[in-house]
PDB file of C-alpha atoms in Angstrom:
ATOM      1  CA  MET A   1      12.480  88.852  -7.140  1.00  0.00           C
ATOM      2  CA  SER A   2      10.101  85.873  -6.771  1.00  0.00           C
ATOM      3  CA  GLU A   3       7.601  84.263  -4.418  1.00  0.00           C
ATOM      4  CA  GLU A   4      10.485  82.365  -2.808  1.00  0.00           C
ATOM      5  CA  VAL A   5      12.966  85.210  -2.321  1.00  0.00           C
ATOM      6  CA  SER A   6      12.105  88.848  -1.737  1.00  0.00           C
ATOM      7  CA  ILE A   7      13.986  92.071  -1.056  1.00  0.00           C
ATOM      8  CA  GLN A   8      12.557  94.658   1.300  1.00  0.00           C
ATOM      9  CA  ALA A   9      14.134  97.983   2.236  1.00  0.00           C
ATOM     10  CA  ALA A  10      14.229  98.236   6.034  1.00  0.00           C
ATOM     11  CA  SER A  11      15.790 101.694   5.965  1.00  0.00           C
ATOM     12  CA  GLU A  12      17.882 103.838   3.653  1.00  0.00           C
ATOM     13  CA  HIS A  13      20.937 101.586   3.983  1.00  0.00           C
ATOM     14  CA  VAL A  14      19.641  98.217   5.294  1.00  0.00           C
ATOM     15  CA  SER A  15      17.655  95.647   3.347  1.00  0.00           C
ATOM     16  CA  LEU A  16      15.945  92.380   4.225  1.00  0.00           C
ATOM     17  CA  VAL A  17      16.460  89.369   1.988  1.00  0.00           C
ATOM     18  CA  GLN A  18      13.746  86.884   2.918  1.00  0.00           C
ATOM     19  CA  PHE A  19      13.373  83.367   1.576  1.00  0.00           C
ATOM     20  CA  SER A  20      10.276  81.219   1.900  1.00  0.00           C
ATOM     21  CA  ARG A  21       9.825  77.572   1.036  1.00  0.00           C
ATOM     22  CA  PRO A  22       7.387  76.199   3.617  1.00  0.00           C
ATOM     23  CA  PRO A  23       7.098  74.275   5.767  1.00  0.00           C
ATOM     24  CA  ASN A  24      10.803  73.751   6.578  1.00  0.00           C
ATOM     25  CA  ASN A  25      12.608  76.014   4.083  1.00  0.00           C
ATOM     26  CA  PHE A  26      14.570  73.204   2.458  1.00  0.00           C
ATOM     27  CA  PHE A  27      16.874  74.572  -0.219  1.00  0.00           C
ATOM     28  CA  ASP A  28      18.182  73.543  -3.607  1.00  0.00           C
ATOM     29  CA  ALA A  29      20.499  75.243  -6.086  1.00  0.00           C
ATOM     30  CA  GLY A  30      17.633  77.352  -7.411  1.00  0.00           C
ATOM     31  CA  LEU A  31      16.808  78.860  -4.033  1.00  0.00           C
ATOM     32  CA  ILE A  32      20.454  79.578  -3.197  1.00  0.00           C
ATOM     33  CA  ARG A  33      20.868  81.175  -6.645  1.00  0.00           C
ATOM     34  CA  GLN A  34      17.939  83.495  -5.945  1.00  0.00           C
ATOM     35  CA  ILE A  35      19.438  84.553  -2.608  1.00  0.00           C
ATOM     36  CA  ALA A  36      22.806  85.187  -4.278  1.00  0.00           C
ATOM     37  CA  ASP A  37      21.040  87.166  -7.017  1.00  0.00           C
ATOM     38  CA  ALA A  38      19.369  89.286  -4.326  1.00  0.00           C
ATOM     39  CA  TYR A  39      22.741  90.005  -2.729  1.00  0.00           C
ATOM     40  CA  GLN A  40      24.113  91.008  -6.124  1.00  0.00           C
ATOM     41  CA  GLU A  41      21.142  93.272  -6.857  1.00  0.00           C
ATOM     42  CA  LEU A  42      21.602  95.087  -3.550  1.00  0.00           C
ATOM     43  CA  GLN A  43      25.344  95.371  -4.089  1.00  0.00           C
ATOM     44  CA  ASP A  44      24.843  96.810  -7.563  1.00  0.00           C
ATOM     45  CA  GLY A  45      22.165  99.233  -6.338  1.00  0.00           C
ATOM     46  CA  GLY A  46      24.700 101.249  -4.392  1.00  0.00           C
ATOM     47  CA  SER A  47      22.634 102.410  -1.389  1.00  0.00           C
ATOM     48  CA  CYS A  48      22.557  99.206   0.690  1.00  0.00           C
ATOM     49  CA  ARG A  49      25.291  98.902   3.323  1.00  0.00           C
ATOM     50  CA  ALA A  50      24.124  95.806   5.251  1.00  0.00           C
ATOM     51  CA  ILE A  51      21.776  92.885   4.609  1.00  0.00           C
ATOM     52  CA  VAL A  52      19.561  90.937   7.004  1.00  0.00           C
ATOM     53  CA  LEU A  53      19.034  87.372   5.777  1.00  0.00           C
ATOM     54  CA  CYS A  54      15.839  85.887   7.154  1.00  0.00           C
ATOM     55  CA  SER A  55      13.211  83.315   6.334  1.00  0.00           C
ATOM     56  CA  LYS A  56       9.476  83.014   6.661  1.00  0.00           C
ATOM     57  CA  GLY A  57       7.991  80.336   8.858  1.00  0.00           C
ATOM     58  CA  LYS A  58       8.814  78.250  11.910  1.00  0.00           C
ATOM     59  CA  HIS A  59      12.349  77.282  10.883  1.00  0.00           C
ATOM     60  CA  PHE A  60      15.222  79.280   9.429  1.00  0.00           C
ATOM     61  CA  CYS A  61      16.376  76.450   7.144  1.00  0.00           C
ATOM     62  CA  ALA A  62      16.277  72.664   7.503  1.00  0.00           C
ATOM     63  CA  GLY A  63      18.981  72.145   4.871  1.00  0.00           C
ATOM     64  CA  ALA A  64      18.779  70.223   1.621  1.00  0.00           C
ATOM     65  CA  ASN A  65      15.824  68.001   0.816  1.00  0.00           C
ATOM     66  CA  PHE A  66      17.392  64.566   0.411  1.00  0.00           C
ATOM     67  CA  HIS A  67      14.103  63.167  -0.851  1.00  0.00           C
ATOM     68  CA  GLY A  68      14.575  65.240  -4.012  1.00  0.00           C
ATOM     69  CA  PRO A  69      17.306  65.206  -6.667  1.00  0.00           C
ATOM     70  CA  ASN A  70      20.856  64.508  -5.558  1.00  0.00           C
ATOM     71  CA  PRO A  71      22.187  67.935  -4.461  1.00  0.00           C
ATOM     72  CA  ALA A  72      25.671  66.979  -5.711  1.00  0.00           C
ATOM     73  CA  ASP A  73      24.294  66.641  -9.252  1.00  0.00           C
ATOM     74  CA  ASP A  74      23.641  70.345  -9.781  1.00  0.00           C
ATOM     75  CA  ASP A  75      25.393  73.645  -9.249  1.00  0.00           C
ATOM     76  CA  LEU A  76      24.323  74.056  -5.627  1.00  0.00           C
ATOM     77  CA  TYR A  77      27.828  74.720  -4.372  1.00  0.00           C
ATOM     78  CA  GLU A  78      28.677  77.087  -7.204  1.00  0.00           C
ATOM     79  CA  GLN A  79      25.754  79.162  -6.006  1.00  0.00           C
ATOM     80  CA  ALA A  80      26.842  78.740  -2.380  1.00  0.00           C
ATOM     81  CA  VAL A  81      30.230  80.246  -3.240  1.00  0.00           C
ATOM     82  CA  ARG A  82      28.397  83.319  -4.512  1.00  0.00           C
ATOM     83  CA  LEU A  83      26.958  83.925  -1.039  1.00  0.00           C
ATOM     84  CA  PHE A  84      30.507  84.317   0.250  1.00  0.00           C
ATOM     85  CA  SER A  85      31.701  86.462  -2.651  1.00  0.00           C
ATOM     86  CA  GLY A  86      29.649  89.625  -2.222  1.00  0.00           C
ATOM     87  CA  SER A  87      30.901  92.839  -0.642  1.00  0.00           C
ATOM     88  CA  LEU A  88      28.032  93.602   1.756  1.00  0.00           C
ATOM     89  CA  PRO A  89      27.989  92.395   5.391  1.00  0.00           C
ATOM     90  CA  VAL A  90      25.148  90.005   6.227  1.00  0.00           C
ATOM     91  CA  VAL A  91      23.325  89.387   9.510  1.00  0.00           C
ATOM     92  CA  ALA A  92      21.236  86.188   9.684  1.00  0.00           C
ATOM     93  CA  ALA A  93      18.082  86.127  11.825  1.00  0.00           C
ATOM     94  CA  VAL A  94      17.794  82.478  12.881  1.00  0.00           C
ATOM     95  CA  GLN A  95      14.484  81.244  14.243  1.00  0.00           C
ATOM     96  CA  GLY A  96      13.742  77.566  14.803  1.00  0.00           C
ATOM     97  CA  ALA A  97      16.062  75.101  13.127  1.00  0.00           C
ATOM     98  CA  ALA A  98      19.287  75.791  11.244  1.00  0.00           C
ATOM     99  CA  VAL A  99      20.430  72.246  10.614  1.00  0.00           C
ATOM    100  CA  GLY A 100      22.685  70.521   8.110  1.00  0.00           C
ATOM    101  CA  GLY A 101      23.009  72.680   5.047  1.00  0.00           C
ATOM    102  CA  GLY A 102      20.752  75.185   6.801  1.00  0.00           C
ATOM    103  CA  LEU A 103      23.519  75.672   9.341  1.00  0.00           C
ATOM    104  CA  GLY A 104      25.822  76.232   6.362  1.00  0.00           C
ATOM    105  CA  VAL A 105      23.498  78.972   5.091  1.00  0.00           C
ATOM    106  CA  ALA A 106      23.483  80.623   8.528  1.00  0.00           C
ATOM    107  CA  LEU A 107      27.275  80.392   8.685  1.00  0.00           C
ATOM    108  CA  SER A 108      27.572  82.147   5.326  1.00  0.00           C
ATOM    109  CA  ALA A 109      26.479  85.334   7.129  1.00  0.00           C
ATOM    110  CA  ASP A 110      28.893  87.551   9.047  1.00  0.00           C
ATOM    111  CA  PHE A 111      26.720  87.382  12.165  1.00  0.00           C
ATOM    112  CA  ARG A 112      23.895  85.235  13.522  1.00  0.00           C
ATOM    113  CA  VAL A 113      21.119  86.419  15.834  1.00  0.00           C
ATOM    114  CA  ALA A 114      19.180  83.589  17.462  1.00  0.00           C
ATOM    115  CA  THR A 115      16.655  82.793  20.184  1.00  0.00           C
ATOM    116  CA  PRO A 116      16.613  80.327  23.079  1.00  0.00           C
ATOM    117  CA  ASP A 117      14.329  78.164  20.929  1.00  0.00           C
ATOM    118  CA  SER A 118      16.681  78.178  17.929  1.00  0.00           C
ATOM    119  CA  ARG A 119      18.288  74.824  17.142  1.00  0.00           C
ATOM    120  CA  PHE A 120      21.663  74.429  15.482  1.00  0.00           C
ATOM    121  CA  SER A 121      23.014  71.097  14.270  1.00  0.00           C
ATOM    122  CA  ALA A 122      25.669  69.841  11.868  1.00  0.00           C
ATOM    123  CA  ASN A 123      23.650  66.635  11.688  1.00  0.00           C
ATOM    124  CA  PHE A 124      25.285  65.206   8.558  1.00  0.00           C
ATOM    125  CA  SER A 125      26.862  62.183  10.285  1.00  0.00           C
ATOM    126  CA  ARG A 126      23.444  61.273  11.720  1.00  0.00           C
ATOM    127  CA  LEU A 127      22.175  61.145   8.148  1.00  0.00           C
ATOM    128  CA  GLY A 128      25.102  59.028   6.951  1.00  0.00           C
ATOM    129  CA  ILE A 129      26.455  61.801   4.751  1.00  0.00           C
ATOM    130  CA  HIS A 130      29.482  64.105   4.609  1.00  0.00           C
ATOM    131  CA  HIS A 131      28.953  67.721   5.580  1.00  0.00           C
ATOM    132  CA  GLY A 132      28.629  70.381   2.879  1.00  0.00           C
ATOM    133  CA  PHE A 133      27.986  74.053   2.108  1.00  0.00           C
ATOM    134  CA  GLY A 134      31.497  75.046   3.119  1.00  0.00           C
ATOM    135  CA  VAL A 135      31.001  74.001   6.749  1.00  0.00           C
ATOM    136  CA  THR A 136      34.546  72.589   6.557  1.00  0.00           C
ATOM    137  CA  VAL A 137      35.724  76.217   6.662  1.00  0.00           C
ATOM    138  CA  THR A 138      32.973  78.162   8.407  1.00  0.00           C
ATOM    139  CA  LEU A 139      32.238  75.994  11.428  1.00  0.00           C
ATOM    140  CA  PRO A 140      35.834  75.984  12.787  1.00  0.00           C
ATOM    141  CA  LEU A 141      36.017  79.733  12.193  1.00  0.00           C
ATOM    142  CA  ALA A 142      32.978  80.191  14.428  1.00  0.00           C
ATOM    143  CA  VAL A 143      33.611  77.678  17.224  1.00  0.00           C
ATOM    144  CA  GLY A 144      37.200  76.453  16.860  1.00  0.00           C
ATOM    145  CA  HIS A 145      38.607  73.268  15.361  1.00  0.00           C
ATOM    146  CA  GLN A 146      38.039  70.886  18.267  1.00  0.00           C
ATOM    147  CA  ARG A 147      34.483  71.979  18.922  1.00  0.00           C
ATOM    148  CA  ALA A 148      33.745  71.715  15.188  1.00  0.00           C
ATOM    149  CA  LEU A 149      35.034  68.131  15.186  1.00  0.00           C
ATOM    150  CA  GLU A 150      32.761  67.279  18.099  1.00  0.00           C
ATOM    151  CA  LEU A 151      29.714  68.796  16.426  1.00  0.00           C
ATOM    152  CA  LEU A 152      30.442  67.098  13.095  1.00  0.00           C
ATOM    153  CA  TYR A 153      31.232  63.664  14.526  1.00  0.00           C
ATOM    154  CA  THR A 154      28.233  63.555  16.868  1.00  0.00           C
ATOM    155  CA  GLY A 155      25.661  65.583  14.936  1.00  0.00           C
ATOM    156  CA  ALA A 156      24.669  67.087  18.287  1.00  0.00           C
ATOM    157  CA  ARG A 157      21.772  69.508  18.403  1.00  0.00           C
ATOM    158  CA  LEU A 158      22.355  72.758  20.276  1.00  0.00           C
ATOM    159  CA  ARG A 159      19.740  75.121  21.633  1.00  0.00           C
ATOM    160  CA  GLY A 160      20.232  78.848  21.330  1.00  0.00           C
ATOM    161  CA  GLU A 161      21.884  79.276  24.735  1.00  0.00           C
ATOM    162  CA  GLN A 162      24.452  76.556  24.015  1.00  0.00           C
ATOM    163  CA  ALA A 163      25.113  77.953  20.544  1.00  0.00           C
ATOM    164  CA  HIS A 164      25.648  81.405  22.016  1.00  0.00           C
ATOM    165  CA  GLU A 165      28.051  80.092  24.654  1.00  0.00           C
ATOM    166  CA  ILE A 166      30.377  78.598  22.027  1.00  0.00           C
ATOM    167  CA  GLY A 167      30.125  81.440  19.498  1.00  0.00           C
ATOM    168  CA  LEU A 168      27.879  79.724  16.965  1.00  0.00           C
ATOM    169  CA  CYS A 169      25.511  82.674  17.264  1.00  0.00           C
ATOM    170  CA  ASP A 170      26.462  86.216  18.221  1.00  0.00           C
ATOM    171  CA  ARG A 171      23.342  87.594  19.901  1.00  0.00           C
ATOM    172  CA  LEU A 172      20.531  85.832  21.756  1.00  0.00           C
ATOM    173  CA  VAL A 173      17.108  87.454  22.147  1.00  0.00           C
ATOM    174  CA  ALA A 174      13.487  86.495  22.736  1.00  0.00           C
ATOM    175  CA  SER A 175      11.822  84.725  19.836  1.00  0.00           C
ATOM    176  CA  GLU A 176       9.618  87.675  18.946  1.00  0.00           C
ATOM    177  CA  GLU A 177      12.645  89.984  18.794  1.00  0.00           C
ATOM    178  CA  VAL A 178      15.016  88.006  16.550  1.00  0.00           C
ATOM    179  CA  ARG A 179      14.385  89.918  13.346  1.00  0.00           C
ATOM    180  CA  GLN A 180      14.275  93.263  15.167  1.00  0.00           C
ATOM    181  CA  GLU A 181      17.654  92.551  16.789  1.00  0.00           C
ATOM    182  CA  ALA A 182      19.192  91.449  13.475  1.00  0.00           C
ATOM    183  CA  LEU A 183      17.985  94.700  11.924  1.00  0.00           C
ATOM    184  CA  ALA A 184      19.395  96.675  14.853  1.00  0.00           C
ATOM    185  CA  LEU A 185      22.836  95.100  14.354  1.00  0.00           C
ATOM    186  CA  ALA A 186      22.665  95.752  10.613  1.00  0.00           C
ATOM    187  CA  GLU A 187      21.659  99.365  11.253  1.00  0.00           C
ATOM    188  CA  GLU A 188      24.599  99.753  13.634  1.00  0.00           C
ATOM    189  CA  ILE A 189      26.954  98.469  10.945  1.00  0.00           C
ATOM    190  CA  ALA A 190      25.346 100.758   8.365  1.00  0.00           C
ATOM    191  CA  THR A 191      26.167 103.873  10.405  1.00  0.00           C
ATOM    192  CA  SER A 192      29.894 103.189   9.890  1.00  0.00           C
ATOM    193  CA  SER A 193      31.705 104.252   6.742  1.00  0.00           C
ATOM    194  CA  PRO A 194      30.672 101.746   4.046  1.00  0.00           C
ATOM    195  CA  LEU A 195      34.065 102.031   2.348  1.00  0.00           C
ATOM    196  CA  ALA A 196      35.831 101.289   5.629  1.00  0.00           C
ATOM    197  CA  VAL A 197      33.518  98.408   6.551  1.00  0.00           C
ATOM    198  CA  GLN A 198      33.931  96.751   3.169  1.00  0.00           C
ATOM    199  CA  ALA A 199      37.711  97.229   3.265  1.00  0.00           C
ATOM    200  CA  ILE A 200      37.885  95.754   6.770  1.00  0.00           C
ATOM    201  CA  ARG A 201      35.642  92.890   5.695  1.00  0.00           C
ATOM    202  CA  ARG A 202      37.889  92.075   2.729  1.00  0.00           C
ATOM    203  CA  THR A 203      40.926  92.072   5.006  1.00  0.00           C
ATOM    204  CA  MET A 204      39.339  89.919   7.701  1.00  0.00           C
ATOM    205  CA  ARG A 205      37.808  87.425   5.263  1.00  0.00           C
ATOM    206  CA  GLY A 206      40.980  87.157   3.194  1.00  0.00           C
ATOM    207  CA  ASP A 207      40.692  84.332   0.680  1.00  0.00           C
ATOM    208  CA  LEU A 208      37.462  82.978   2.193  1.00  0.00           C
ATOM    209  CA  PRO A 209      35.548  82.687  -1.118  1.00  0.00           C
ATOM    210  CA  GLN A 210      38.384  80.643  -2.631  1.00  0.00           C
ATOM    211  CA  ARG A 211      38.600  78.476   0.469  1.00  0.00           C
ATOM    212  CA  ILE A 212      34.847  77.866   0.255  1.00  0.00           C
ATOM    213  CA  ARG A 213      35.167  76.956  -3.428  1.00  0.00           C
ATOM    214  CA  GLU A 214      37.883  74.414  -2.668  1.00  0.00           C
ATOM    215  CA  ALA A 215      36.067  73.053   0.369  1.00  0.00           C
ATOM    216  CA  THR A 216      32.732  72.608  -1.410  1.00  0.00           C
ATOM    217  CA  ALA A 217      34.417  70.791  -4.304  1.00  0.00           C
ATOM    218  CA  HIS A 218      35.869  68.303  -1.823  1.00  0.00           C
ATOM    219  CA  GLU A 219      32.629  68.093   0.180  1.00  0.00           C
ATOM    220  CA  ALA A 220      30.596  67.377  -2.959  1.00  0.00           C
ATOM    221  CA  ALA A 221      32.987  64.578  -3.959  1.00  0.00           C
ATOM    222  CA  GLU A 222      32.738  62.982  -0.522  1.00  0.00           C
ATOM    223  CA  GLN A 223      28.959  63.332  -0.499  1.00  0.00           C
ATOM    224  CA  ALA A 224      28.724  61.658  -3.906  1.00  0.00           C
ATOM    225  CA  LYS A 225      30.567  58.624  -2.505  1.00  0.00           C
ATOM    226  CA  LEU A 226      28.105  58.273   0.362  1.00  0.00           C
ATOM    227  CA  PHE A 227      24.790  58.918  -1.391  1.00  0.00           C
ATOM    228  CA  GLY A 228      24.617  55.307  -2.563  1.00  0.00           C
ATOM    229  CA  THR A 229      25.383  53.681   0.777  1.00  0.00           C
ATOM    230  CA  GLN A 230      22.944  51.802   2.986  1.00  0.00           C
ATOM    231  CA  ASP A 231      23.937  54.035   5.887  1.00  0.00           C
ATOM    232  CA  PHE A 232      22.720  57.106   4.007  1.00  0.00           C
ATOM    233  CA  GLN A 233      19.423  55.421   3.178  1.00  0.00           C
ATOM    234  CA  GLU A 234      19.049  54.433   6.829  1.00  0.00           C
ATOM    235  CA  GLY A 235      19.945  57.913   8.067  1.00  0.00           C
ATOM    236  CA  VAL A 236      17.321  59.603   5.892  1.00  0.00           C
ATOM    237  CA  ALA A 237      14.717  56.977   6.782  1.00  0.00           C
ATOM    238  CA  ALA A 238      15.430  57.350  10.498  1.00  0.00           C
ATOM    239  CA  ALA A 239      15.174  61.139  10.291  1.00  0.00           C
ATOM    240  CA  THR A 240      11.872  60.878   8.408  1.00  0.00           C
ATOM    241  CA  GLU A 241      10.509  58.371  10.927  1.00  0.00           C
ATOM    242  CA  ARG A 242      11.905  60.327  13.887  1.00  0.00           C
ATOM    243  CA  ARG A 243      13.806  57.381  15.346  1.00  0.00           C
ATOM    244  CA  PRO A 244      17.473  56.673  16.140  1.00  0.00           C
ATOM    245  CA  PRO A 245      19.384  55.442  13.070  1.00  0.00           C
ATOM    246  CA  ARG A 246      20.771  51.899  12.973  1.00  0.00           C
ATOM    247  CA  PHE A 247      23.974  52.232  10.975  1.00  0.00           C
ATOM    248  CA  THR A 248      25.897  49.202   9.737  1.00  0.00           C
ATOM    249  CA  GLY A 249      28.902  50.837   8.089  1.00  0.00           C
ATOM    250  CA  SER A 250      27.847  49.731   4.623  1.00  0.00           C
TER     251      SER A 250
END
């Protein structure tokens, strides 16, 4: 694939899709496109029955890099929709931080395996920005509507144990075992009939790709409104300087 995204066969029917953009694995449309391309390649290959999505480094994904180009100006969300449109089940191995859009990437998977040291946060409001990456749809599906509201309004950061308690991650293991456990779950899925699993997945997901498409269109519009505000500038500055933000509502 590339230096940023690689495919590795873990067994006859399970493959690893690993992305790497050190030090924090920030994403842009190009990186998400490469991950979606990897999913498509494995789907077209015919032998893969389950994917483990993982990343290299300390953190799973720290979201979009707001010091770069405006994410709403490119086809980021068109590529995000592709992650939800494939036929193969995906297990995400989440080490370190999965925050902001990085949480959205983790939530694009069917399952999440995490560690006590993993950190999950829908921290958009603490940056002065609207949430994105389809979190409108995926976060309530994982934790329920009321809990999703709380996480989105407060931008609270959850450790692995807390995330596991509310269903934000599905399995919790020691840090050195996170990828091994994700592979074990994928292998378990791969022993089932692939035709049955994919049929069940289509039924259970329903119109999820279309819902993600509609949600990301709305999210991008709301984000575009907020990118020019002083609150957004303050939120990014505060995050960079590791201090509490001082929002003014302007």
